[in-house]
Short mmCIF file of C-alpha atoms in Angstrom, two decimals:
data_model
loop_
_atom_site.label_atom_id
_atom_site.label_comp_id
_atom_site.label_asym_id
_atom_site.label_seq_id
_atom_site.Cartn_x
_atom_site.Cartn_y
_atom_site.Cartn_z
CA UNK A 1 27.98 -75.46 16.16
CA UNK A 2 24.47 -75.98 17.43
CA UNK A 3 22.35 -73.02 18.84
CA UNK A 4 19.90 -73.10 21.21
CA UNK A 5 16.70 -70.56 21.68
CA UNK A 6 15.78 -69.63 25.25
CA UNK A 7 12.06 -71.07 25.96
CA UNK A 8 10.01 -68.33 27.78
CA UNK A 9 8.85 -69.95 31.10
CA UNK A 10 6.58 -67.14 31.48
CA UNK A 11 3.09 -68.16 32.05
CA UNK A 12 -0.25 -66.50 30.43
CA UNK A 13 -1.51 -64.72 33.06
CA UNK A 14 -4.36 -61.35 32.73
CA UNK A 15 -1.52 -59.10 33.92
CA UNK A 16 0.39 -59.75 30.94
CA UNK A 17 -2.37 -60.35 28.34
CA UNK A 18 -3.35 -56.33 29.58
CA UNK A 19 0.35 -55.60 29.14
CA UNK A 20 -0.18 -57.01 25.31
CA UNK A 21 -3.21 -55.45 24.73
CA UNK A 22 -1.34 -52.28 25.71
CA UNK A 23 1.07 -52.69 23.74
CA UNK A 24 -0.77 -53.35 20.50
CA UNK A 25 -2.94 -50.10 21.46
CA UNK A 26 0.02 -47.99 21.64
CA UNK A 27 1.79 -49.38 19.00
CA UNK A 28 -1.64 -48.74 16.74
CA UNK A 29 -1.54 -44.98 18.39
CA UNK A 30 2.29 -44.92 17.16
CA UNK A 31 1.32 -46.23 13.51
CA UNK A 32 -1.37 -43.46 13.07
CA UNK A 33 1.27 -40.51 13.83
CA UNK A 34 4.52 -41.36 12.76
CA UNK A 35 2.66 -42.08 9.48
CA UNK A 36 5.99 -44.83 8.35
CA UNK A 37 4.31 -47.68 9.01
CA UNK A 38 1.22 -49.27 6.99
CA UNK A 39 -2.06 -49.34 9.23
CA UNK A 40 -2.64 -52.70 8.01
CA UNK A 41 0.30 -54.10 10.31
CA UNK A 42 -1.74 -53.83 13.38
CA UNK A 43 -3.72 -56.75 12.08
CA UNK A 44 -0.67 -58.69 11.48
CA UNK A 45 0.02 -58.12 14.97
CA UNK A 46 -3.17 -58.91 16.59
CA UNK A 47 -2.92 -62.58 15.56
CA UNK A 48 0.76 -63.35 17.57
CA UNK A 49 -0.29 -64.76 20.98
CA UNK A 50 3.38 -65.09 22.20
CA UNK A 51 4.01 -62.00 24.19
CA UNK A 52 7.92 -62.44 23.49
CA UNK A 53 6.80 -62.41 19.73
CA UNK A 54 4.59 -59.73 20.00
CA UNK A 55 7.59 -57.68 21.81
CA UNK A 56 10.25 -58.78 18.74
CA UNK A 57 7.25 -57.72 15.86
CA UNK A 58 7.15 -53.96 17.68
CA UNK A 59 10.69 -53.09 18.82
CA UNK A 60 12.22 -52.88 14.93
CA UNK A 61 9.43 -50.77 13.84
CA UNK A 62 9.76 -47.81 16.82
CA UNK A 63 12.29 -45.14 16.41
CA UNK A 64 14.32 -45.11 19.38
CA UNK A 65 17.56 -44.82 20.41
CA UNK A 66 20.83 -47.66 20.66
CA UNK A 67 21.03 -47.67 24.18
CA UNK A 68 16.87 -48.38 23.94
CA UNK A 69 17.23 -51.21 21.74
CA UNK A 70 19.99 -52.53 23.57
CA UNK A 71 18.30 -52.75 26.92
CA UNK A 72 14.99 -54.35 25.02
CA UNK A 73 17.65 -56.74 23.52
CA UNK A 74 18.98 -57.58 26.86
CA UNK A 75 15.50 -58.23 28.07
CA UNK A 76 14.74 -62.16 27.96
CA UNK A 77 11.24 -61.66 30.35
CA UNK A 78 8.53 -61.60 28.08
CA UNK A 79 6.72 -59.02 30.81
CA UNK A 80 9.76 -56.67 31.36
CA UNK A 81 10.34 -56.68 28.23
CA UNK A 82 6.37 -55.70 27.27
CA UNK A 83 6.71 -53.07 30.06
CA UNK A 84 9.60 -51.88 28.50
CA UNK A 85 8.35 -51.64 25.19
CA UNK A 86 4.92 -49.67 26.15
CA UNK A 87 7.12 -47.29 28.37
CA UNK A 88 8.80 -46.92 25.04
CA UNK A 89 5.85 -46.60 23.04
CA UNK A 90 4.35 -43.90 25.64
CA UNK A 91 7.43 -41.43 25.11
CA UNK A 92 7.74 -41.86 21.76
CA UNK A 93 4.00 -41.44 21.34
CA UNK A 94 4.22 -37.75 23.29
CA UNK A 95 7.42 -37.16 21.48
CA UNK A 96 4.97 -37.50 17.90
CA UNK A 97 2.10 -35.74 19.66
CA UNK A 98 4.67 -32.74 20.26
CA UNK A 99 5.87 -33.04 16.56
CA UNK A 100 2.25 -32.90 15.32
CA UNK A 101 1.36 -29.92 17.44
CA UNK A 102 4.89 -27.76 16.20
CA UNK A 103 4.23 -28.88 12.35
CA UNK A 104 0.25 -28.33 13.01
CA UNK A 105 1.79 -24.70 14.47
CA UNK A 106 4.34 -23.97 11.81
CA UNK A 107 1.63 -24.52 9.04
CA UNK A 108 -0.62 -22.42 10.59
CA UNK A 109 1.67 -19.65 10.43
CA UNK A 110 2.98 -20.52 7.06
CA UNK A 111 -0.64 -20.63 6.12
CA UNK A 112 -1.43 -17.19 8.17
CA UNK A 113 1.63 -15.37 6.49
CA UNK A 114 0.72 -17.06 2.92
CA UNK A 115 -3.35 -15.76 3.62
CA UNK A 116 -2.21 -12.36 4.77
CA UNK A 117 0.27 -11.85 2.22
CA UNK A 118 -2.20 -12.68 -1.17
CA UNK A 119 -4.56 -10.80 0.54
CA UNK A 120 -2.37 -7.66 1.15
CA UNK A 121 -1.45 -8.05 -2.32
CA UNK A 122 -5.45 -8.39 -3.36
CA UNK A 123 -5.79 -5.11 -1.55
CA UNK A 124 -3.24 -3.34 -3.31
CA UNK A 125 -4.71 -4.49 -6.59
CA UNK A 126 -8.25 -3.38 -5.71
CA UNK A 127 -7.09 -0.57 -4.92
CA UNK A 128 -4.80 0.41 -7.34
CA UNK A 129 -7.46 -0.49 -9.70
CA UNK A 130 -10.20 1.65 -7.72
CA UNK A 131 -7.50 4.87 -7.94
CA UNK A 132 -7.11 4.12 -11.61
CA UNK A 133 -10.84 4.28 -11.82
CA UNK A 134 -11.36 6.89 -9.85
CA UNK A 135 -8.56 9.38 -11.80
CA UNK A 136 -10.41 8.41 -14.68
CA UNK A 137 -13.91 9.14 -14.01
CA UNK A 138 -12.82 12.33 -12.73
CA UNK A 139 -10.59 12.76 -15.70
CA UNK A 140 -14.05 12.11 -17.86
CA UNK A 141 -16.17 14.75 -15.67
CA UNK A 142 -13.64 17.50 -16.37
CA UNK A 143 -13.90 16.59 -19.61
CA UNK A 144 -17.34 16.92 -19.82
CA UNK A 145 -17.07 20.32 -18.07
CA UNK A 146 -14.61 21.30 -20.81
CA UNK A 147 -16.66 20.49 -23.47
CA UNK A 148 -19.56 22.89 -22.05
CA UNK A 149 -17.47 25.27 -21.69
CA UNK A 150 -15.61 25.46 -24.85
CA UNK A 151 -18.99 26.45 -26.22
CA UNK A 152 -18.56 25.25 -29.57
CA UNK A 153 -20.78 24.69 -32.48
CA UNK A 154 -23.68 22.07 -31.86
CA UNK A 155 -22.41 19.88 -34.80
CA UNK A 156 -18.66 20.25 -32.73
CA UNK A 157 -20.39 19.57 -29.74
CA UNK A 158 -22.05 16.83 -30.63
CA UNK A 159 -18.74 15.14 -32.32
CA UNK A 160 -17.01 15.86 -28.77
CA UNK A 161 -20.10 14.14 -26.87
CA UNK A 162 -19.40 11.19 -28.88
CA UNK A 163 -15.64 11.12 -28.55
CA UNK A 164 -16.28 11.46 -24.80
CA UNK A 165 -18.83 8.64 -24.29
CA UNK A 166 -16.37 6.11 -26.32
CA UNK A 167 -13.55 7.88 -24.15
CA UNK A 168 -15.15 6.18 -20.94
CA UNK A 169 -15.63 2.66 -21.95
CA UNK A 170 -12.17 2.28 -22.81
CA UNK A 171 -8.96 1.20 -20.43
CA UNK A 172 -7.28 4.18 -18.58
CA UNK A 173 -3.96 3.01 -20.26
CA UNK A 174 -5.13 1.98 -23.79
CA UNK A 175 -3.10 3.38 -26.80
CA UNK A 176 -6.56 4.41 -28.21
CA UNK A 177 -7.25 6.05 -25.13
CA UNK A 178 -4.01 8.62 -25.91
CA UNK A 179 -5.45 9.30 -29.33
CA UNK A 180 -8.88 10.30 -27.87
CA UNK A 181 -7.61 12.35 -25.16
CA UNK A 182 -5.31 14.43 -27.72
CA UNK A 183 -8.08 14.64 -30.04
CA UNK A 184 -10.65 16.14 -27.21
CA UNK A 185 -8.13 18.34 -25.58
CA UNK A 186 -7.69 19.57 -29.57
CA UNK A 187 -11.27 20.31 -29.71
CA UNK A 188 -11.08 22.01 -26.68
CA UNK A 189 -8.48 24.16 -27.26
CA UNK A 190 -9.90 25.74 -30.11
CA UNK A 191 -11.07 29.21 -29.65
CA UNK A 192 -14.59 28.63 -30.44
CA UNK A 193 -16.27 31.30 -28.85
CA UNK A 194 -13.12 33.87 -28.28
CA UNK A 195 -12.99 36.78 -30.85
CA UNK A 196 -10.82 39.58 -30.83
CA UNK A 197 -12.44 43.55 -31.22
CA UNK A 198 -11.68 45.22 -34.57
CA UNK A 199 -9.85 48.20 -34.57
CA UNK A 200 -11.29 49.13 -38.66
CA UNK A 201 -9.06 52.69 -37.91
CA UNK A 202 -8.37 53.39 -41.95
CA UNK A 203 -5.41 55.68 -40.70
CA UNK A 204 -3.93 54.09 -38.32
CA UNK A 205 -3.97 50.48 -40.68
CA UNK A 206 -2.00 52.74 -42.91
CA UNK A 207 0.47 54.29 -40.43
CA UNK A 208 1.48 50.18 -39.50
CA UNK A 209 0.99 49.01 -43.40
CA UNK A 210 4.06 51.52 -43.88
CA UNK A 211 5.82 51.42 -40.73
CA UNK A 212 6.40 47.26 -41.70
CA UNK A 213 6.80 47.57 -45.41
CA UNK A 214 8.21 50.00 -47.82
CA UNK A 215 6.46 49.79 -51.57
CA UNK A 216 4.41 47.34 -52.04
CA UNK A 217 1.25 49.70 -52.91
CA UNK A 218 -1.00 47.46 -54.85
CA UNK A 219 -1.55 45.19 -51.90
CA UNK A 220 -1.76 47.71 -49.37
CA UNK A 221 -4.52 49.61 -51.34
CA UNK A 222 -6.13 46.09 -51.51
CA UNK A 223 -5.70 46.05 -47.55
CA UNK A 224 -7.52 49.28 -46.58
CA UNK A 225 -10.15 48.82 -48.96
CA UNK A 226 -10.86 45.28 -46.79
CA UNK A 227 -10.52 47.62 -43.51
CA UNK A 228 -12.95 50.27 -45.23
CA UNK A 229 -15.61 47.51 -46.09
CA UNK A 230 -15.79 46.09 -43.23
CA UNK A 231 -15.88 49.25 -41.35
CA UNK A 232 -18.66 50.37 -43.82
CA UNK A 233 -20.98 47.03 -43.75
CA UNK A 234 -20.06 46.16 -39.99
CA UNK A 235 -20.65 42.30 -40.53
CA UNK A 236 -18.27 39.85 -38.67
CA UNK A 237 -17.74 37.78 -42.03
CA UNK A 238 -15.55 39.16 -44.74
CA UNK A 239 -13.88 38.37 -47.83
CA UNK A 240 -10.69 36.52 -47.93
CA UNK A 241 -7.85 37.82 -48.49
CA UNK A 242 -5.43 35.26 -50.74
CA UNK A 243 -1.88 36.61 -51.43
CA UNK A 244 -0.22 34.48 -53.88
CA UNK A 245 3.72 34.86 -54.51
CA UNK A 246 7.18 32.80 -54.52
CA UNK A 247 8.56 32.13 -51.29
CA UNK A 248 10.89 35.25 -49.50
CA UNK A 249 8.46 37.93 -51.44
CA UNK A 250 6.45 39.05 -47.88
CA UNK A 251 3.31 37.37 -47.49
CA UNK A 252 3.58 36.02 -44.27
CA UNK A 253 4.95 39.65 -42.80
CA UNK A 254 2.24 41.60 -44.72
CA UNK A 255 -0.28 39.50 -42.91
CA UNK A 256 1.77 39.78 -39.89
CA UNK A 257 0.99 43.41 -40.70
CA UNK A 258 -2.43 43.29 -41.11
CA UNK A 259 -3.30 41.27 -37.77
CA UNK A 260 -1.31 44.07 -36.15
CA UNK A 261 -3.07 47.17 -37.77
CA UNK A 262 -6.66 45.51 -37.09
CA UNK A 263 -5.87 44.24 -33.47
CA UNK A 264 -5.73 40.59 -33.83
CA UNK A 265 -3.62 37.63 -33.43
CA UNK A 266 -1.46 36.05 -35.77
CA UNK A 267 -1.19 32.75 -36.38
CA UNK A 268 0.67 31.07 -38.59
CA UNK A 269 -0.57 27.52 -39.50
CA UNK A 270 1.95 25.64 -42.07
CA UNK A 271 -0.12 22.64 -44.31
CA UNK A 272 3.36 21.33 -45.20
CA UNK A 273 2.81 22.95 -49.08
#
């Protein structure tokens, strides 16, 4: 069968050249926001001088609805049709501006919530990392204070000074930073300037000597004649005693004995022999 194409009887008038011209500008307006279309079509477009061409080259390339389509379908007048099309153009042109804004709105927020969170959680780091600091210096200063107070020997002093001073360059939670610690709080634990008062009471040594051991005569002799020398010569520094035996025969209780009768301490310190 043979088909025919309508001829448009419209004639070229300035009412319908503006409605073009319209067109194209809201098409171009269309192009830049949806963003699906290459830029470079507009040129394409600018050439066609048939407004019923002009009309066909936009319509496909608009989202709109059916019924839209339809009724631009149905359209034969080049000029309805081109009115049509820019009323088209106009809504779906607000519809995009509307899009842009709600995106433009929803990144902002995104954008505010993304900002607000990294820098709540740059906050928290500082200061976290401030506290840590903070702890530690003061950590350091009582240190310090310890040290001074311990009143140790200079060389002692000076060992602790150094400890201390490679103490604070080091990480708050370093491993070598728990070995430091242990070995200052070691230092200053030690009674360095704590001493005990003699009793040097000869009788009284004996009374205990015999009250915690029965026999043993030789090494209590050896005892009070320690208490009686130091009692005599009245200098802190004295011999040391040394009692040598097999294991179970009473050295540890006769010096248990002998801290008691003199009025000091006892400690027992085991070098794993």
């Amino acid at each position: 069968s043979d088909v025919e194409y309508p001829t448009d009887t419209c004639e070229r008038s300035n009412e319908l050249t503006a409605l073009m011209r319209q067109a194209l500008e809201k098409f171009e307006s269309y192009i830049k926001l949806s963003r699906r279309i290459s830029v470079d079509t507009i040129t394409l477009f600018r050439q066609l001088e048939d407004p019923s061409k002009l009309a066909d080259a936009i319509a496909p390339n608009i989202i709109v609805r059916i019924g839209d389509r339809q009724s631009l379908l149905e359209t034969v007048a080049p000029k309805a049709r081109l009115e049509k099309l820019v009323k088209l153009l106009n809504s779906e042109i607000e519809i995009l501006n509307i899009e842009q804004q709600i995106h433009t709105r929803v990144s902002s927020q995104i954008e505010k919530n993304q900002k607000e969170y990294y820098l709540t959680e740059q906050m928290k780091a500082i200061k976290k990392e401030l506290h840590q600091k903070d702890d530690f210096a003061k950590e350091i200063d009582e240190m310090r204070e310890r040290i001074k107070q311990a009143k140790m020997s200079p060389e002692a002093e000076g060992a602790a000074e150094k400890e201390l001073n490679r103490l604070s360059k080091m990480m708050p939670f370093s491993p070598e930073t728990t070995v430091s610690r242990t070995y200052l709080d070691w230092l200053c634990g030690l009674p360095w300037a704590k001493r005990t008062q003699d009793m040097l009471d000869i009788e009284k040594a004996r009374r205990i000597l015999d009250e915690d051991h029965y026999g043993l005569k030789k090494p209590k002799e050896r005892v009070l004649e320690y208490i009686a020398v130091r009692k005599l010569t009245k200098k802190i520094k004295g011999p040391i005693l040394c009692f040598v035996g097999p294991p179970g025969v009473g050295k540890t209780s006769i010096a248990r004995s002998i801290a008691r009768a003199i009025g000091r301490k006892f400690v027992r310190m085991s070098l794993g022999g």
